[in-house]
Amino acid sequence: MSATTATVHNFNAGPSILPKTVFEQASAAVLNFNNSGLSILEFGHRTPEFTAVMEEARSLVKELMALDDAHEVLFLHGGASTQFMQVPMNLLDAKDSAAYTDTDIWGYKAIKEAKFFGKVDVVCSSREKNYSFIPKDFAVPNDAKYLHITTNNTIYGTQWQKIPHCSNNLVADMSSDIFSRQMDFNKFDLIYAGAQKNMGPAGVNLVIVNKNILGKIKRPIPTMMDYRNHINEGSMLNTPPVFAVYVCLLTLRWLKSMGGVAAVEKGNNEKAALLYKAIDESEYFIGTAAKEDRSKMNVCFIMKDASREAGFLQLAKSAGIVGIKGHRTTGGFRASIYNAMPISSVQVLVDAMREFEKDNRP
Ligand SMILES: *Cc1c(COP(=O)(O)O)cnc(C)c1O
């Protein structure tokens, strides 16, 4: 068999690029998992082989994020959007209030879900300014049960460079920047992330929870929604998404082999710097996020003359670039440059931008 497809540079926002070695290993396991003669797709989740996969994935998350023993790692169904409801269901009684930051469509959706369970105090918002910046000056009421932030705003390309300091429990949606940068992750009491942006395929959700914050509310919680049941069963309360968890494990192994979060962070900084420099030097392209809040994962930009956008997309396509069309709510362009994206692909995009400028000079 010979591969005849040309090189494709995948800038999709999610599901998105994963390391090539992960695809190769995942493909091999679809045919023959662990030399068992069975496909991973037909493999029992209660077997010692799969239990080992789940345990290694959970312990690699702990290791790569340097989590302490109070923090439990779970792989759950339902995507990040289910966490919008599961978080308040577990942490918020009807009389309580929680503090939320409104910095993207995703945070906005999380607010809507939390209102089903308790009171929501929106402590800051950049909605009026098209979510182009991260609010800096805001106060969190002491009695708020937790503060919820979205660390990286996938659609508008902003990112919290400094995690707000507060005495409340801290909850973060890290769907689009998990494992991309170093932080003290033990500061967070609950972290969740849909896998399909930076750690695996769609269909599984990483949840990290400080077990000491659970069991403090009066509401009865349905079995599948109660984090404690998942912790007690080693993240195997029911059939987990076996294949998705396996592919996450392969990505986590890759991440460790690359030198861990610190090493990929360095690469992510270089990729983002290269692309933002091209935008800032350009007379055609304009970055849409406030400079100090720019995301290193999702780079959003527009063209001064919007009528030329289609022309640039055409040129990009011929260079093998896919997935740079902006979100349906924003227009323009968005280049997602997650962990697995090589800097050479970012260079191809930068070259295409420069070529377009040169060819279109008046
Ligand atoms: C993609 C995304 C979501 C939604 O994830 P689903 O898995 O589709 O529910 C939520 N939050 C952020 C920050 C995202 O990037």
mmCIF file of C-alpha atoms and ligand atoms in Angstrom:
data_model
loop_
_atom_site.group_PDB
_atom_site.id
_atom_site.type_symbol
_atom_site.label_atom_id
_atom_site.label_comp_id
_atom_site.label_asym_id
_atom_site.label_seq_id
_atom_site.Cartn_x
_atom_site.Cartn_y
_atom_site.Cartn_z
ATOM 1 C CA MET A 1 0.000 0.000 0.000
ATOM 2 C CA SER A 2 1.291 3.411 -0.784
ATOM 3 C CA ALA A 3 0.071 6.626 0.769
ATOM 4 C CA THR A 4 -0.826 9.019 -1.990
ATOM 5 C CA THR A 5 -2.553 11.717 0.037
ATOM 6 C CA ALA A 6 -0.722 15.033 0.223
ATOM 7 C CA THR A 7 0.308 16.462 3.566
ATOM 8 C CA VAL A 8 -2.587 18.055 5.378
ATOM 9 C CA HIS A 9 -2.118 20.665 8.107
ATOM 10 C CA ASN A 10 -5.025 20.229 10.483
ATOM 11 C CA PHE A 11 -6.014 23.428 12.328
ATOM 12 C CA ASN A 12 -9.444 22.152 13.376
ATOM 13 C CA ALA A 13 -10.740 23.366 16.749
ATOM 14 C CA GLY A 14 -12.101 19.994 17.852
ATOM 15 C CA PRO A 15 -12.163 17.134 17.241
ATOM 16 C CA SER A 16 -8.643 18.044 16.333
ATOM 17 C CA ILE A 17 -5.125 16.968 15.597
ATOM 18 C CA LEU A 18 -3.498 14.164 17.620
ATOM 19 C CA PRO A 19 0.025 12.793 17.281
ATOM 20 C CA LYS A 20 0.540 10.579 14.251
ATOM 21 C CA THR A 21 2.018 7.811 16.428
ATOM 22 C CA VAL A 22 -1.225 7.789 18.414
ATOM 23 C CA PHE A 23 -3.243 7.186 15.241
ATOM 24 C CA GLU A 24 -0.878 4.380 14.234
ATOM 25 C CA GLN A 25 -1.042 2.654 17.620
ATOM 26 C CA ALA A 26 -4.824 3.149 17.849
ATOM 27 C CA SER A 27 -5.248 1.626 14.383
ATOM 28 C CA ALA A 28 -3.145 -1.385 15.337
ATOM 29 C CA ALA A 29 -5.242 -1.909 18.473
ATOM 30 C CA VAL A 30 -8.453 -1.869 16.434
ATOM 31 C CA LEU A 31 -7.137 -4.982 14.697
ATOM 32 C CA ASN A 32 -5.285 -6.658 17.555
ATOM 33 C CA PHE A 33 -5.253 -5.211 21.060
ATOM 34 C CA ASN A 34 -2.313 -6.258 23.263
ATOM 35 C CA ASN A 35 -1.638 -9.343 21.145
ATOM 36 C CA SER A 36 -4.952 -10.770 22.309
ATOM 37 C CA GLY A 37 -6.216 -11.520 18.815
ATOM 38 C CA LEU A 38 -9.206 -9.315 19.650
ATOM 39 C CA SER A 39 -9.973 -5.760 18.606
ATOM 40 C CA ILE A 40 -10.039 -3.088 21.313
ATOM 41 C CA LEU A 41 -13.582 -2.473 20.002
ATOM 42 C CA GLU A 42 -14.738 -5.921 21.154
ATOM 43 C CA PHE A 43 -12.767 -6.029 24.383
ATOM 44 C CA GLY A 44 -14.460 -6.383 27.774
ATOM 45 C CA HIS A 45 -14.003 -3.420 30.073
ATOM 46 C CA ARG A 46 -13.806 -5.580 33.221
ATOM 47 C CA THR A 47 -10.845 -7.569 31.901
ATOM 48 C CA PRO A 48 -7.448 -7.184 33.585
ATOM 49 C CA GLU A 49 -6.071 -5.758 30.308
ATOM 50 C CA PHE A 50 -8.568 -2.939 30.091
ATOM 51 C CA THR A 51 -8.526 -2.260 33.831
ATOM 52 C CA ALA A 52 -4.781 -1.739 33.381
ATOM 53 C CA VAL A 53 -5.461 0.766 30.578
ATOM 54 C CA MET A 54 -7.848 2.737 32.781
ATOM 55 C CA GLU A 55 -5.467 2.672 35.748
ATOM 56 C CA GLU A 56 -2.459 3.751 33.691
ATOM 57 C CA ALA A 57 -4.451 6.590 32.091
ATOM 58 C CA ARG A 58 -5.625 7.822 35.493
ATOM 59 C CA SER A 59 -2.180 7.631 37.027
ATOM 60 C CA LEU A 60 -0.513 9.350 34.036
ATOM 61 C CA VAL A 61 -2.919 12.272 34.427
ATOM 62 C CA LYS A 62 -1.927 12.502 38.094
ATOM 63 C CA GLU A 63 1.744 12.332 37.249
ATOM 64 C CA LEU A 64 1.691 14.800 34.339
ATOM 65 C CA MET A 65 -0.299 17.331 36.368
ATOM 66 C CA ALA A 66 1.542 16.609 39.641
ATOM 67 C CA LEU A 67 -1.743 16.111 41.487
ATOM 68 C CA ASP A 68 -1.898 15.381 45.200
ATOM 69 C CA ASP A 69 -3.787 12.468 46.748
ATOM 70 C CA ALA A 70 -6.943 14.466 47.403
ATOM 71 C CA HIS A 71 -7.452 14.823 43.645
ATOM 72 C CA GLU A 72 -9.256 11.959 41.924
ATOM 73 C CA VAL A 73 -9.115 11.376 38.173
ATOM 74 C CA LEU A 74 -12.191 10.180 36.270
ATOM 75 C CA PHE A 75 -12.985 9.459 32.635
ATOM 76 C CA LEU A 76 -16.699 10.097 32.124
ATOM 77 C CA HIS A 77 -19.241 10.218 29.317
ATOM 78 C CA GLY A 78 -21.181 13.168 28.030
ATOM 79 C CA GLY A 79 -18.554 15.681 26.993
ATOM 80 C CA ALA A 80 -17.762 18.959 28.686
ATOM 81 C CA SER A 81 -21.354 20.093 28.192
ATOM 82 C CA THR A 82 -22.595 17.446 30.637
ATOM 83 C CA GLN A 83 -20.198 18.869 33.224
ATOM 84 C CA PHE A 84 -22.020 22.194 32.885
ATOM 85 C CA MET A 85 -24.845 20.426 34.747
ATOM 86 C CA GLN A 86 -22.970 17.786 36.748
ATOM 87 C CA VAL A 87 -20.761 20.338 38.527
ATOM 88 C CA PRO A 88 -23.616 22.365 40.069
ATOM 89 C CA MET A 89 -25.655 19.201 40.702
ATOM 90 C CA ASN A 90 -22.841 17.969 42.977
ATOM 91 C CA LEU A 91 -21.688 21.253 44.505
ATOM 92 C CA LEU A 92 -24.631 23.619 44.729
ATOM 93 C CA ASP A 93 -27.802 23.468 46.834
ATOM 94 C CA ALA A 94 -30.832 25.457 45.704
ATOM 95 C CA LYS A 95 -30.286 28.110 48.386
ATOM 96 C CA ASP A 96 -26.572 28.451 47.552
ATOM 97 C CA SER A 97 -24.940 30.646 44.999
ATOM 98 C CA ALA A 98 -21.936 30.069 42.751
ATOM 99 C CA ALA A 99 -19.764 32.657 41.004
ATOM 100 C CA TYR A 100 -19.335 32.349 37.225
ATOM 101 C CA THR A 101 -17.175 34.230 34.748
ATOM 102 C CA ASP A 102 -18.741 34.895 31.347
ATOM 103 C CA THR A 103 -15.837 34.892 28.889
ATOM 104 C CA ASP A 104 -17.073 32.784 25.964
ATOM 105 C CA ILE A 105 -20.106 30.962 24.622
ATOM 106 C CA TRP A 106 -19.015 27.928 26.667
ATOM 107 C CA GLY A 107 -18.936 29.780 29.974
ATOM 108 C CA TYR A 108 -22.263 31.348 29.042
ATOM 109 C CA LYS A 109 -23.738 27.881 28.532
ATOM 110 C CA ALA A 110 -22.301 26.701 31.857
ATOM 111 C CA ILE A 111 -24.097 29.617 33.567
ATOM 112 C CA LYS A 112 -27.397 28.615 32.004
ATOM 113 C CA GLU A 113 -27.082 25.050 33.339
ATOM 114 C CA ALA A 114 -26.006 26.091 36.849
ATOM 115 C CA LYS A 115 -29.220 28.093 37.167
ATOM 116 C CA PHE A 116 -31.174 24.840 37.170
ATOM 117 C CA PHE A 117 -29.587 23.975 40.524
ATOM 118 C CA GLY A 118 -28.916 27.138 42.506
ATOM 119 C CA LYS A 119 -28.251 30.847 42.310
ATOM 120 C CA VAL A 120 -25.653 32.126 39.895
ATOM 121 C CA ASP A 121 -23.656 35.272 40.408
ATOM 122 C CA VAL A 122 -22.043 36.348 37.127
ATOM 123 C CA VAL A 123 -19.016 38.181 38.568
ATOM 124 C CA CYS A 124 -17.649 39.436 35.250
ATOM 125 C CA SER A 125 -18.430 39.356 31.559
ATOM 126 C CA SER A 126 -16.828 40.354 28.283
ATOM 127 C CA ARG A 127 -19.917 39.470 26.289
ATOM 128 C CA GLU A 128 -20.635 43.084 25.310
ATOM 129 C CA LYS A 129 -17.212 43.325 23.675
ATOM 130 C CA ASN A 130 -17.676 40.156 21.664
ATOM 131 C CA TYR A 131 -15.675 38.193 24.256
ATOM 132 C CA SER A 132 -12.449 39.783 23.016
ATOM 133 C CA PHE A 133 -10.768 40.069 26.424
ATOM 134 C CA ILE A 134 -10.510 38.527 29.887
ATOM 135 C CA PRO A 135 -11.959 40.767 32.629
ATOM 136 C CA LYS A 136 -9.387 41.637 35.307
ATOM 137 C CA ASP A 137 -11.102 43.546 38.087
ATOM 138 C CA PHE A 138 -13.900 41.690 39.746
ATOM 139 C CA ALA A 139 -14.721 40.432 43.201
ATOM 140 C CA VAL A 140 -15.947 37.003 44.203
ATOM 141 C CA PRO A 141 -18.386 36.967 47.143
ATOM 142 C CA ASN A 142 -16.995 34.997 50.085
ATOM 143 C CA ASP A 143 -20.089 32.859 50.373
ATOM 144 C CA ALA A 144 -20.044 31.703 46.744
ATOM 145 C CA LYS A 145 -19.721 27.906 46.836
ATOM 146 C CA TYR A 146 -17.234 28.030 43.991
ATOM 147 C CA LEU A 147 -15.822 30.195 41.223
ATOM 148 C CA HIS A 148 -16.121 28.809 37.691
ATOM 149 C CA ILE A 149 -13.740 29.874 34.932
ATOM 150 C CA THR A 150 -13.091 28.710 31.367
ATOM 151 C CA THR A 151 -9.292 28.753 31.219
ATOM 152 C CA ASN A 152 -9.145 28.945 27.424
ATOM 153 C CA ASN A 153 -11.894 30.388 25.298
ATOM 154 C CA THR A 154 -11.912 28.187 22.250
ATOM 155 C CA ILE A 155 -14.229 30.242 20.076
ATOM 156 C CA TYR A 156 -12.878 33.761 20.653
ATOM 157 C CA GLY A 157 -9.214 32.935 21.245
ATOM 158 C CA THR A 158 -8.643 34.367 24.710
ATOM 159 C CA GLN A 159 -6.994 32.613 27.631
ATOM 160 C CA TRP A 160 -6.613 33.357 31.328
ATOM 161 C CA GLN A 161 -2.888 34.105 31.670
ATOM 162 C CA LYS A 162 -3.258 34.487 35.423
ATOM 163 C CA ILE A 163 -5.633 32.283 37.335
ATOM 164 C CA PRO A 164 -7.734 34.481 39.637
ATOM 165 C CA HIS A 165 -6.932 34.219 43.293
ATOM 166 C CA CYS A 166 -9.878 33.490 45.562
ATOM 167 C CA SER A 167 -10.663 31.675 48.776
ATOM 168 C CA ASN A 168 -13.630 29.878 47.229
ATOM 169 C CA ASN A 169 -13.449 26.464 45.644
ATOM 170 C CA LEU A 170 -12.100 26.838 42.123
ATOM 171 C CA VAL A 171 -13.729 25.023 39.186
ATOM 172 C CA ALA A 172 -12.319 25.191 35.669
ATOM 173 C CA ASP A 173 -13.404 24.113 32.216
ATOM 174 C CA MET A 174 -10.010 23.329 30.639
ATOM 175 C CA SER A 175 -11.395 21.614 27.547
ATOM 176 C CA SER A 176 -9.185 23.469 25.110
ATOM 177 C CA ASP A 177 -5.949 23.985 27.028
ATOM 178 C CA ILE A 178 -5.596 20.950 29.259
ATOM 179 C CA PHE A 179 -1.976 19.656 29.252
ATOM 180 C CA SER A 180 -0.836 22.679 27.236
ATOM 181 C CA ARG A 181 0.820 24.699 30.005
ATOM 182 C CA GLN A 182 2.204 24.358 33.496
ATOM 183 C CA MET A 183 0.175 25.463 36.497
ATOM 184 C CA ASP A 184 -0.343 24.458 40.068
ATOM 185 C CA PHE A 185 -3.258 22.169 39.302
ATOM 186 C CA ASN A 186 -3.790 21.375 42.981
ATOM 187 C CA LYS A 187 -5.166 24.916 43.348
ATOM 188 C CA PHE A 188 -8.209 23.737 41.431
ATOM 189 C CA ASP A 189 -10.930 21.793 43.208
ATOM 190 C CA LEU A 190 -12.532 20.560 40.034
ATOM 191 C CA ILE A 191 -11.201 20.502 36.485
ATOM 192 C CA TYR A 192 -13.058 19.117 33.495
ATOM 193 C CA ALA A 193 -12.171 18.797 29.849
ATOM 194 C CA GLY A 194 -13.754 17.174 26.830
ATOM 195 C CA ALA A 195 -10.986 15.017 25.358
ATOM 196 C CA GLN A 196 -11.382 16.038 21.730
ATOM 197 C CA LYS A 197 -9.354 19.256 21.826
ATOM 198 C CA ASN A 198 -6.004 18.277 23.267
ATOM 199 C CA MET A 199 -6.004 14.749 24.650
ATOM 200 C CA GLY A 200 -7.951 12.256 22.596
ATOM 201 C CA PRO A 201 -10.995 11.533 20.468
ATOM 202 C CA ALA A 202 -14.523 12.743 21.154
ATOM 203 C CA GLY A 203 -16.628 10.635 23.501
ATOM 204 C CA VAL A 204 -14.846 10.955 26.799
ATOM 205 C CA ASN A 205 -14.414 13.640 29.361
ATOM 206 C CA LEU A 206 -11.626 14.047 31.877
ATOM 207 C CA VAL A 207 -12.780 15.112 35.352
ATOM 208 C CA ILE A 208 -10.362 15.836 38.173
ATOM 209 C CA VAL A 209 -11.983 16.466 41.521
ATOM 210 C CA ASN A 210 -10.763 17.197 45.009
ATOM 211 C CA LYS A 211 -12.752 14.546 46.885
ATOM 212 C CA ASN A 212 -12.927 16.719 50.004
ATOM 213 C CA ILE A 213 -15.412 19.101 48.373
ATOM 214 C CA LEU A 214 -17.959 16.341 47.673
ATOM 215 C CA GLY A 215 -20.861 15.252 49.854
ATOM 216 C CA LYS A 216 -21.566 18.713 51.264
ATOM 217 C CA ILE A 217 -25.003 19.288 49.780
ATOM 218 C CA LYS A 218 -28.480 18.004 50.643
ATOM 219 C CA ARG A 219 -29.793 17.297 47.168
ATOM 220 C CA PRO A 220 -30.113 13.594 46.285
ATOM 221 C CA ILE A 221 -27.943 12.978 43.230
ATOM 222 C CA PRO A 222 -28.835 10.337 40.607
ATOM 223 C CA THR A 223 -26.332 7.471 40.622
ATOM 224 C CA MET A 224 -24.588 8.231 37.322
ATOM 225 C CA MET A 225 -24.312 11.939 38.146
ATOM 226 C CA ASP A 226 -22.702 11.541 41.576
ATOM 227 C CA TYR A 227 -18.915 11.876 41.304
ATOM 228 C CA ARG A 228 -18.470 9.821 44.484
ATOM 229 C CA ASN A 229 -19.906 6.713 42.830
ATOM 230 C CA HIS A 230 -17.467 7.035 39.941
ATOM 231 C CA ILE A 231 -14.562 7.495 42.368
ATOM 232 C CA ASN A 232 -15.608 4.429 44.373
ATOM 233 C CA GLU A 233 -15.732 2.303 41.240
ATOM 234 C CA GLY A 234 -12.387 3.413 39.824
ATOM 235 C CA SER A 235 -14.085 5.298 36.968
ATOM 236 C CA MET A 236 -15.825 2.080 35.900
ATOM 237 C CA LEU A 237 -19.299 2.614 37.334
ATOM 238 C CA ASN A 238 -20.728 1.504 34.001
ATOM 239 C CA THR A 239 -19.101 0.668 30.673
ATOM 240 C CA PRO A 240 -16.597 3.429 30.017
ATOM 241 C CA PRO A 241 -15.936 4.587 26.437
ATOM 242 C CA VAL A 242 -13.262 1.915 26.061
ATOM 243 C CA PHE A 243 -11.710 2.999 22.775
ATOM 244 C CA ALA A 244 -11.724 6.725 23.620
ATOM 245 C CA VAL A 245 -10.024 6.062 26.971
ATOM 246 C CA TYR A 246 -7.437 3.900 25.216
ATOM 247 C CA VAL A 247 -6.627 6.659 22.711
ATOM 248 C CA CYS A 248 -6.326 9.152 25.598
ATOM 249 C CA LEU A 249 -3.834 6.782 27.219
ATOM 250 C CA LEU A 250 -1.789 6.694 24.005
ATOM 251 C CA THR A 251 -1.773 10.508 23.897
ATOM 252 C CA LEU A 252 -0.771 10.726 27.562
ATOM 253 C CA ARG A 253 2.118 8.309 26.947
ATOM 254 C CA TRP A 254 3.175 10.450 23.987
ATOM 255 C CA LEU A 255 3.002 13.567 26.139
ATOM 256 C CA LYS A 256 5.212 11.965 28.759
ATOM 257 C CA SER A 257 7.701 10.811 26.118
ATOM 258 C CA MET A 258 7.899 14.399 24.811
ATOM 259 C CA GLY A 259 9.042 15.578 28.231
ATOM 260 C CA GLY A 260 5.667 16.319 29.810
ATOM 261 C CA VAL A 261 3.645 19.506 30.072
ATOM 262 C CA ALA A 262 6.645 21.834 30.514
ATOM 263 C CA ALA A 263 8.201 20.626 27.265
ATOM 264 C CA VAL A 264 5.058 20.936 25.155
ATOM 265 C CA GLU A 265 4.375 24.333 26.703
ATOM 266 C CA LYS A 266 7.673 25.569 25.311
ATOM 267 C CA GLY A 267 6.695 24.359 21.842
ATOM 268 C CA ASN A 268 3.221 25.883 22.209
ATOM 269 C CA ASN A 269 4.765 29.257 23.097
ATOM 270 C CA GLU A 270 6.970 29.141 20.017
ATOM 271 C CA LYS A 271 4.102 28.225 17.694
ATOM 272 C CA ALA A 272 1.849 30.972 19.078
ATOM 273 C CA ALA A 273 4.640 33.565 18.885
ATOM 274 C CA LEU A 274 5.312 32.695 15.247
ATOM 275 C CA LEU A 275 1.676 33.038 14.224
ATOM 276 C CA TYR A 276 0.879 36.190 16.233
ATOM 277 C CA LYS A 277 4.024 37.851 14.893
ATOM 278 C CA ALA A 278 2.818 37.193 11.346
ATOM 279 C CA ILE A 279 -0.570 38.679 12.206
ATOM 280 C CA ASP A 280 0.942 41.743 13.871
ATOM 281 C CA GLU A 281 3.334 42.397 10.993
ATOM 282 C CA SER A 282 0.602 42.007 8.424
ATOM 283 C CA GLU A 283 -1.332 44.821 6.791
ATOM 284 C CA TYR A 284 -4.110 42.442 5.843
ATOM 285 C CA PHE A 285 -4.798 40.320 8.897
ATOM 286 C CA ILE A 286 -5.957 41.585 12.290
ATOM 287 C CA GLY A 287 -5.944 39.636 15.549
ATOM 288 C CA THR A 288 -9.306 39.887 17.316
ATOM 289 C CA ALA A 289 -8.332 39.123 20.942
ATOM 290 C CA ALA A 290 -6.790 41.690 23.308
ATOM 291 C CA LYS A 291 -3.028 41.193 23.076
ATOM 292 C CA GLU A 292 -2.416 40.425 26.735
ATOM 293 C CA ASP A 293 -5.187 37.808 26.749
ATOM 294 C CA ARG A 294 -4.296 36.009 23.538
ATOM 295 C CA SER A 295 -4.785 32.252 23.520
ATOM 296 C CA LYS A 296 -1.849 30.017 22.704
ATOM 297 C CA MET A 297 -4.246 27.317 21.542
ATOM 298 C CA ASN A 298 -6.791 29.087 19.319
ATOM 299 C CA VAL A 299 -5.553 32.025 17.277
ATOM 300 C CA CYS A 300 -8.435 34.147 15.954
ATOM 301 C CA PHE A 301 -8.020 36.737 13.226
ATOM 302 C CA ILE A 302 -9.991 38.536 10.560
ATOM 303 C CA MET A 303 -9.100 40.278 7.360
ATOM 304 C CA LYS A 304 -9.278 44.055 6.998
ATOM 305 C CA ASP A 305 -11.159 43.533 3.786
ATOM 306 C CA ALA A 306 -13.640 40.748 4.539
ATOM 307 C CA SER A 307 -14.422 40.326 0.845
ATOM 308 C CA ARG A 308 -10.987 38.748 0.412
ATOM 309 C CA GLU A 309 -11.493 36.042 3.018
ATOM 310 C CA ALA A 310 -12.742 33.507 0.491
ATOM 311 C CA GLY A 311 -9.629 34.116 -1.620
ATOM 312 C CA PHE A 312 -7.341 33.418 1.307
ATOM 313 C CA LEU A 313 -9.243 30.266 2.247
ATOM 314 C CA GLN A 314 -8.736 29.069 -1.325
ATOM 315 C CA LEU A 315 -4.986 29.726 -1.189
ATOM 316 C CA ALA A 316 -4.730 28.053 2.225
ATOM 317 C CA LYS A 317 -6.576 25.020 0.918
ATOM 318 C CA SER A 318 -4.145 24.623 -1.938
ATOM 319 C CA ALA A 319 -1.314 24.639 0.630
ATOM 320 C CA GLY A 320 -2.955 21.718 2.469
ATOM 321 C CA ILE A 321 -4.294 23.869 5.305
ATOM 322 C CA VAL A 322 -7.648 22.745 6.723
ATOM 323 C CA GLY A 323 -9.866 23.943 9.549
ATOM 324 C CA ILE A 324 -9.013 27.659 9.702
ATOM 325 C CA LYS A 325 -12.493 28.995 9.044
ATOM 326 C CA GLY A 326 -13.687 30.861 12.167
ATOM 327 C CA HIS A 327 -16.524 29.555 14.339
ATOM 328 C CA ARG A 328 -19.958 29.924 12.774
ATOM 329 C CA THR A 329 -20.766 32.692 15.287
ATOM 330 C CA THR A 330 -17.627 34.796 14.662
ATOM 331 C CA GLY A 331 -16.591 34.473 11.022
ATOM 332 C CA GLY A 332 -13.006 35.283 10.036
ATOM 333 C CA PHE A 333 -10.347 32.713 10.822
ATOM 334 C CA ARG A 334 -9.334 30.531 13.723
ATOM 335 C CA ALA A 335 -6.170 28.470 13.706
ATOM 336 C CA SER A 336 -6.102 25.920 16.514
ATOM 337 C CA ILE A 337 -2.534 24.974 17.340
ATOM 338 C CA TYR A 338 -2.896 22.270 19.975
ATOM 339 C CA ASN A 339 -0.076 20.191 21.484
ATOM 340 C CA ALA A 340 0.215 17.782 18.557
ATOM 341 C CA MET A 341 0.512 20.503 15.891
ATOM 342 C CA PRO A 342 4.101 20.734 14.628
ATOM 343 C CA ILE A 343 5.646 24.172 14.228
ATOM 344 C CA SER A 344 6.317 23.314 10.576
ATOM 345 C CA SER A 345 2.540 23.376 9.953
ATOM 346 C CA VAL A 346 2.274 26.792 11.588
ATOM 347 C CA GLN A 347 5.075 27.938 9.277
ATOM 348 C CA VAL A 348 3.060 26.726 6.267
ATOM 349 C CA LEU A 349 0.145 28.898 7.415
ATOM 350 C CA VAL A 350 2.415 31.915 7.994
ATOM 351 C CA ASP A 351 3.939 31.446 4.542
ATOM 352 C CA ALA A 352 0.463 31.289 2.993
ATOM 353 C CA MET A 353 -0.497 34.550 4.739
ATOM 354 C CA ARG A 354 2.657 36.288 3.458
ATOM 355 C CA GLU A 355 2.160 34.945 -0.040
ATOM 356 C CA PHE A 356 -1.429 36.177 -0.076
ATOM 357 C CA GLU A 357 -0.325 39.648 0.986
ATOM 358 C CA LYS A 358 2.362 39.791 -1.662
ATOM 359 C CA ASP A 359 0.054 38.647 -4.465
ATOM 360 C CA ASN A 360 -2.684 41.052 -3.470
ATOM 361 C CA ARG A 361 -0.612 44.169 -3.009
ATOM 362 C CA PRO A 362 -2.243 47.062 -4.843
HETATM 363 C C1 LIG B 1 -15.513 22.301 23.027
HETATM 364 C C2 LIG B 1 -15.747 22.901 24.356
HETATM 365 C C3 LIG B 1 -16.840 22.538 25.156
HETATM 366 C C4 LIG B 1 -17.916 21.572 24.701
HETATM 367 O O1 LIG B 1 -17.446 20.285 24.696
HETATM 368 P P1 LIG B 1 -18.399 19.043 24.368
HETATM 369 O O2 LIG B 1 -17.488 17.896 24.644
HETATM 370 O O3 LIG B 1 -18.805 19.170 22.944
HETATM 371 O O4 LIG B 1 -19.555 19.083 25.285
HETATM 372 C C5 LIG B 1 -16.957 23.126 26.394
HETATM 373 N N1 LIG B 1 -16.049 24.007 26.835
HETATM 374 C C6 LIG B 1 -14.990 24.375 26.083
HETATM 375 C C7 LIG B 1 -14.008 25.361 26.629
HETATM 376 C C8 LIG B 1 -14.813 23.827 24.827
HETATM 377 O O5 LIG B 1 -13.753 24.197 24.080
#
